[in-house]
Short mmCIF file of C-alpha atoms and ligand atoms in Angstrom, two decimals:
data_model
loop_
_atom_site.label_atom_id
_atom_site.label_comp_id
_atom_site.label_asym_id
_atom_site.label_seq_id
_atom_site.Cartn_x
_atom_site.Cartn_y
_atom_site.Cartn_z
CA UNK A 1 -4.38 -16.34 -28.16
CA UNK A 2 -7.81 -16.19 -27.42
CA UNK A 3 -9.01 -18.97 -25.26
CA UNK A 4 -11.63 -21.46 -25.30
CA UNK A 5 -12.77 -22.24 -21.90
CA UNK A 6 -14.86 -25.95 -21.73
CA UNK A 7 -17.29 -26.90 -18.82
CA UNK A 8 -14.61 -28.10 -15.54
CA UNK A 9 -12.56 -25.04 -16.83
CA UNK A 10 -15.29 -22.14 -16.83
CA UNK A 11 -16.21 -24.03 -13.23
CA UNK A 12 -12.61 -22.98 -12.22
CA UNK A 13 -12.79 -19.92 -12.97
CA UNK A 14 -16.27 -19.34 -10.86
CA UNK A 15 -13.77 -20.74 -7.44
CA UNK A 16 -11.17 -17.75 -9.04
CA UNK A 17 -13.66 -15.17 -9.88
CA UNK A 18 -15.11 -15.73 -6.00
CA UNK A 19 -11.98 -15.72 -3.99
CA UNK A 20 -10.64 -12.17 -5.69
CA UNK A 21 -14.33 -10.99 -5.36
CA UNK A 22 -14.01 -12.55 -1.56
CA UNK A 23 -10.11 -10.71 -1.46
CA UNK A 24 -11.57 -7.20 -2.50
CA UNK A 25 -14.54 -7.20 -0.06
CA UNK A 26 -12.33 -8.18 3.14
CA UNK A 27 -9.70 -6.13 2.07
CA UNK A 28 -12.71 -2.35 1.07
CA UNK A 29 -13.54 -3.48 4.59
CA UNK A 30 -10.45 -2.82 6.83
CA UNK A 31 -9.02 -0.18 5.10
CA UNK A 32 -9.88 2.76 6.74
CA UNK A 33 -8.39 6.40 7.51
CA UNK A 34 -4.47 5.21 8.11
CA UNK A 35 -4.82 2.21 6.26
CA UNK A 36 -1.05 1.84 5.04
CA UNK A 37 -0.98 0.80 1.43
CA UNK A 38 1.63 -2.71 2.63
CA UNK A 39 -0.57 -3.39 5.07
CA UNK A 40 -2.93 -3.54 2.14
CA UNK A 41 -0.48 -5.69 -0.08
CA UNK A 42 0.11 -7.95 3.00
CA UNK A 43 -3.05 -8.96 3.68
CA UNK A 44 -4.13 -9.16 0.06
CA UNK A 45 -0.88 -11.96 0.43
CA UNK A 46 -2.33 -13.96 3.72
CA UNK A 47 -5.51 -14.63 2.53
CA UNK A 48 -3.45 -15.72 -1.71
CA UNK A 49 -1.63 -17.66 0.81
CA UNK A 50 -4.24 -19.29 2.34
CA UNK A 51 -6.99 -20.14 -0.20
CA UNK A 52 -3.79 -21.68 -2.32
CA UNK A 53 -3.83 -19.65 -4.89
CA UNK A 54 -0.42 -17.71 -7.09
CA UNK A 55 -0.58 -14.26 -7.50
CA UNK A 56 -0.92 -12.86 -11.31
CA UNK A 57 1.20 -10.01 -9.93
CA UNK A 58 4.37 -10.46 -7.56
CA UNK A 59 6.26 -12.28 -10.69
CA UNK A 60 4.61 -10.09 -13.23
CA UNK A 61 7.35 -7.99 -15.26
CA UNK A 62 5.70 -6.78 -18.37
CA UNK A 63 7.84 -4.77 -21.20
CA UNK A 64 5.63 -1.52 -20.10
CA UNK A 65 6.88 -2.23 -15.87
CA UNK A 66 10.07 -1.86 -14.51
CA UNK A 67 11.04 -5.42 -13.24
CA UNK A 68 9.18 -8.33 -11.48
CA UNK A 69 5.91 -6.18 -9.60
CA UNK A 70 7.09 -7.98 -6.17
CA UNK A 71 3.52 -6.84 -4.63
CA UNK A 72 -0.06 -8.52 -4.27
CA UNK A 73 -2.37 -6.02 -5.08
CA UNK A 74 -2.46 -2.68 -7.15
CA UNK A 75 -3.04 0.44 -4.53
CA UNK A 76 -3.36 3.81 -6.74
CA UNK A 77 -4.04 6.92 -4.87
CA UNK A 78 -6.40 9.88 -6.00
CA UNK A 79 -4.11 10.85 -9.35
CA UNK A 80 -2.99 7.52 -9.57
CA UNK A 81 -4.87 5.32 -11.21
CA UNK A 82 -3.91 2.00 -12.69
CA UNK A 83 -0.51 -0.81 -11.64
CA UNK A 84 -0.67 1.49 -8.74
CA UNK A 85 2.59 -0.03 -7.07
CA UNK A 86 2.41 -0.41 -3.39
CA UNK A 87 4.45 2.42 -1.06
CA UNK A 88 4.89 3.11 2.47
CA UNK A 89 1.80 5.86 2.62
CA UNK A 90 -1.05 6.27 4.74
CA UNK A 91 -4.29 6.68 3.40
CA UNK A 92 -5.82 10.02 4.45
CA UNK A 93 -9.72 11.13 5.02
CA UNK A 94 -10.92 11.58 1.07
CA UNK A 95 -8.11 9.74 -0.53
CA UNK A 96 -9.83 7.80 -3.93
CA UNK A 97 -8.05 4.57 -3.70
CA UNK A 98 -8.20 1.97 -6.03
CA UNK A 99 -7.82 -1.92 -5.75
CA UNK A 100 -7.08 -4.43 -8.38
CA UNK A 101 -6.00 -7.47 -7.78
CA UNK A 102 -5.35 -10.70 -9.85
CA UNK A 103 -5.36 -14.24 -8.53
CA UNK A 104 -4.22 -17.70 -9.92
CA UNK A 105 -6.56 -20.52 -8.47
CA UNK A 106 -6.54 -23.67 -9.99
CA UNK A 107 -4.92 -22.80 -13.52
CA UNK A 108 -7.22 -19.57 -14.06
CA UNK A 109 -7.50 -15.73 -13.76
CA UNK A 110 -9.37 -13.87 -12.50
CA UNK A 111 -9.37 -10.22 -12.45
CA UNK A 112 -10.79 -7.56 -10.93
CA UNK A 113 -10.80 -3.84 -9.24
CA UNK A 114 -12.73 -1.69 -7.26
CA UNK A 115 -12.96 2.34 -6.66
CA UNK A 116 -13.57 3.92 -3.61
CA UNK A 117 -14.05 6.95 -0.94
CA UNK A 118 -11.80 6.77 1.87
CA UNK A 119 -13.27 7.62 5.87
CA UNK A 120 -16.84 9.51 5.82
CA UNK A 121 -16.05 12.72 3.08
CA UNK A 122 -17.79 11.94 -0.11
CA UNK A 123 -16.18 14.82 -2.42
CA UNK A 124 -19.44 14.86 -5.07
CA UNK A 125 -16.70 15.40 -7.96
CA UNK A 126 -14.61 11.91 -6.51
CA UNK A 127 -18.64 10.34 -5.89
CA UNK A 128 -19.00 11.11 -10.10
CA UNK A 129 -16.34 9.94 -11.44
CA UNK A 130 -16.93 6.37 -9.47
CA UNK A 131 -20.06 6.52 -10.46
CA UNK A 132 -19.37 6.72 -14.66
CA UNK A 133 -16.67 3.80 -14.54
CA UNK A 134 -19.26 1.86 -12.33
CA UNK A 135 -22.50 2.60 -15.02
CA UNK A 136 -19.87 1.39 -17.87
CA UNK A 137 -18.85 -1.44 -16.67
CA UNK A 138 -22.81 -2.08 -16.54
CA UNK A 139 -23.18 -0.65 -19.47
CA UNK A 140 -19.59 -3.52 -20.84
CA UNK A 141 -21.73 -6.73 -19.51
CA UNK A 142 -25.13 -5.29 -20.33
CA UNK A 143 -24.04 -5.92 -24.27
CA UNK A 144 -21.95 -8.90 -23.86
CA UNK A 145 -23.48 -12.00 -24.97
CA UNK A 146 -22.45 -14.48 -28.06
CA UNK A 147 -23.32 -13.10 -31.06
CA UNK A 148 -22.02 -9.46 -29.63
CA UNK A 149 -18.77 -8.54 -31.30
CA UNK A 150 -15.68 -6.30 -29.22
CA UNK A 151 -16.66 -2.92 -30.82
CA UNK A 152 -20.67 -3.54 -29.22
CA UNK A 153 -18.33 -3.55 -25.29
CA UNK A 154 -16.38 -1.20 -26.27
CA UNK A 155 -19.60 1.58 -27.56
CA UNK A 156 -20.94 0.78 -24.67
CA UNK A 157 -18.27 2.08 -22.68
CA UNK A 158 -17.38 4.86 -23.73
CA UNK A 159 -20.97 6.02 -24.98
CA UNK A 160 -21.10 6.39 -20.75
CA UNK A 161 -17.71 7.04 -20.08
CA UNK A 162 -18.41 10.50 -23.09
CA UNK A 163 -21.46 11.49 -21.84
CA UNK A 164 -19.93 11.50 -18.70
CA UNK A 165 -18.13 14.33 -19.31
CA UNK A 166 -14.85 12.07 -19.22
CA UNK A 167 -11.91 11.44 -21.62
CA UNK A 168 -10.70 8.50 -22.84
CA UNK A 169 -7.35 6.44 -23.22
CA UNK A 170 -6.93 3.78 -25.35
CA UNK A 171 -3.31 2.23 -24.32
CA UNK A 172 -5.52 0.29 -21.37
CA UNK A 173 -8.15 -1.15 -21.16
CA UNK A 174 -10.51 -4.16 -20.61
CA UNK A 175 -7.98 -8.02 -21.90
CA UNK A 176 -8.99 -11.33 -22.50
CA UNK A 177 -8.25 -13.40 -19.39
CA UNK A 178 -7.70 -17.42 -18.86
CA UNK A 179 -4.53 -19.26 -17.80
CA UNK A 180 -2.88 -15.82 -17.50
CA UNK A 181 -4.01 -12.87 -16.73
CA UNK A 182 -4.43 -10.79 -19.85
CA UNK A 183 -4.73 -12.14 -23.57
CA UNK A 184 -6.32 -11.17 -26.06
CA UNK A 185 -8.56 -9.75 -27.13
CA UNK A 186 -7.61 -5.92 -26.34
CA UNK A 187 -10.96 -3.81 -24.99
CA UNK A 188 -10.81 -0.65 -25.34
CA UNK A 189 -12.82 1.84 -23.45
CA UNK A 190 -14.33 3.48 -26.16
CA UNK A 191 -14.96 2.16 -30.05
CA UNK A 192 -17.19 1.16 -32.90
CA UNK A 193 -20.24 -1.09 -32.25
CA UNK A 194 -20.06 -4.32 -35.21
CA UNK A 195 -16.34 -4.30 -35.16
CA UNK A 196 -13.80 -6.52 -33.85
CA UNK A 197 -13.80 -9.90 -32.68
CA UNK A 198 -17.58 -12.31 -31.92
CA UNK A 199 -18.18 -13.10 -28.27
CA UNK A 200 -19.51 -17.36 -27.67
CA UNK A 201 -19.41 -19.18 -25.08
CA UNK A 202 -16.11 -20.06 -22.91
CA UNK A 203 -15.05 -16.85 -23.64
CA UNK A 204 -13.16 -15.39 -20.16
CA UNK A 205 -13.14 -11.55 -20.70
CA UNK A 206 -12.02 -8.52 -17.60
CA UNK A 207 -13.80 -5.24 -18.54
CA UNK A 208 -11.98 -2.29 -17.06
CA UNK A 209 -13.69 0.75 -17.59
CA UNK A 210 -11.06 3.46 -15.70
CA UNK A 211 -10.98 7.45 -16.23
CA UNK A 212 -9.04 10.24 -15.35
CA UNK A 213 -11.36 13.93 -14.50
CA UNK A 214 -9.76 16.56 -17.10
CA UNK A 215 -7.10 13.97 -19.32
CA UNK A 216 -6.69 11.07 -21.70
CA UNK A 217 -2.28 11.28 -20.43
CA UNK A 218 -0.44 9.64 -18.46
CA UNK A 219 3.18 9.82 -17.06
CA UNK A 220 4.71 6.88 -15.41
CA UNK A 221 5.46 7.54 -11.60
CA UNK A 222 9.43 7.79 -10.82
CA UNK A 223 8.45 3.74 -9.41
CA UNK A 224 8.90 2.92 -12.85
CA UNK A 225 5.26 1.19 -12.20
CA UNK A 226 2.45 3.63 -11.15
CA UNK A 227 -0.04 5.41 -13.79
CA UNK A 228 -0.89 9.68 -12.96
CA UNK A 229 -2.97 11.08 -14.59
CA UNK A 230 -1.31 14.16 -16.29
CA UNK A 231 -2.35 16.89 -14.59
CA UNK A 232 -2.85 15.39 -11.65
CA UNK A 233 -6.63 15.44 -11.29
CA UNK A 234 -8.55 13.13 -9.45
CA UNK A 235 -9.05 8.85 -11.35
CA UNK A 236 -11.29 5.95 -10.68
CA UNK A 237 -11.64 2.50 -12.30
CA UNK A 238 -14.00 -0.62 -11.62
CA UNK A 239 -13.53 -4.09 -13.90
CA UNK A 240 -15.42 -7.24 -13.27
CA UNK A 241 -14.06 -10.85 -14.97
CA UNK A 242 -17.58 -12.43 -16.81
CA UNK A 243 -17.90 -15.36 -18.58
CA UNK A 244 -19.75 -15.64 -22.02
CA UNK A 245 -22.02 -18.05 -21.98
CA UNK A 246 -25.57 -18.63 -23.78
CA UNK A 247 -27.83 -16.55 -21.23
CA UNK A 248 -25.39 -13.60 -22.14
CA UNK A 249 -22.45 -12.65 -19.55
CA UNK A 250 -21.71 -14.44 -15.67
CA UNK A 251 -19.64 -12.12 -13.46
CA UNK A 252 -17.09 -13.54 -11.31
CA UNK A 253 -15.98 -11.37 -9.12
CA UNK A 254 -19.51 -10.91 -8.51
CA UNK A 255 -18.75 -8.81 -4.41
CA UNK A 256 -21.63 -9.77 -2.06
MG1 MG B 1 -6.63 -5.23 -13.44
MG1 MG B 2 -7.08 -6.45 -15.83
#
């Protein structure tokens, strides 16, 4: 199902996007060497509750996971890239952490992810990895406007990722979003321009380029949720929820 939001729904989507952005910004600011992933989860839970919003994750139980997720945010460290289940782990200097958060408020969901390095270490490989996903996300957003096709966005994202030398996995990618977190259309992180659904005003999309240094293969961790690189290499992931407007794309989850 593809939803087209009306003006009132779009106003609520902006509220949801701003909330997700504010929570992620706050969590990134609080996270330091020694922070436990379970603390981040508790902080997210409290901020969602304080805002009177609803977690899209806590009861989420898709076919690819093991029962309800049971937590409020995805915390993926180093070789973990998607759906990282918060667990009792204290972050170390130089860890590459991805926080991925989806929250619903006013009946509309917003979804965003950010990767960053913990502490002050800036290992070059990790910096380059994060930079590639951020540039790919920007390229995908720049391609999003009324009349563009989903394939144009996939192509823009994939061109940056492959240009940076990373293999691209097409199992998981961006998606439509609206009254629920995951909707059609699926937006692979590489593709052919001029193909797929034609964008129009009122469409909400979550674009989410993610990469692993030297593989396109994922393995599921023993927790049944966390997806890791098959080779143990580092990974990164950047995501924004955008609204297609008459003028182009509006980023709803932009962190100030
Ligand atoms: Mg997400
Ligand atoms: Mg998403």
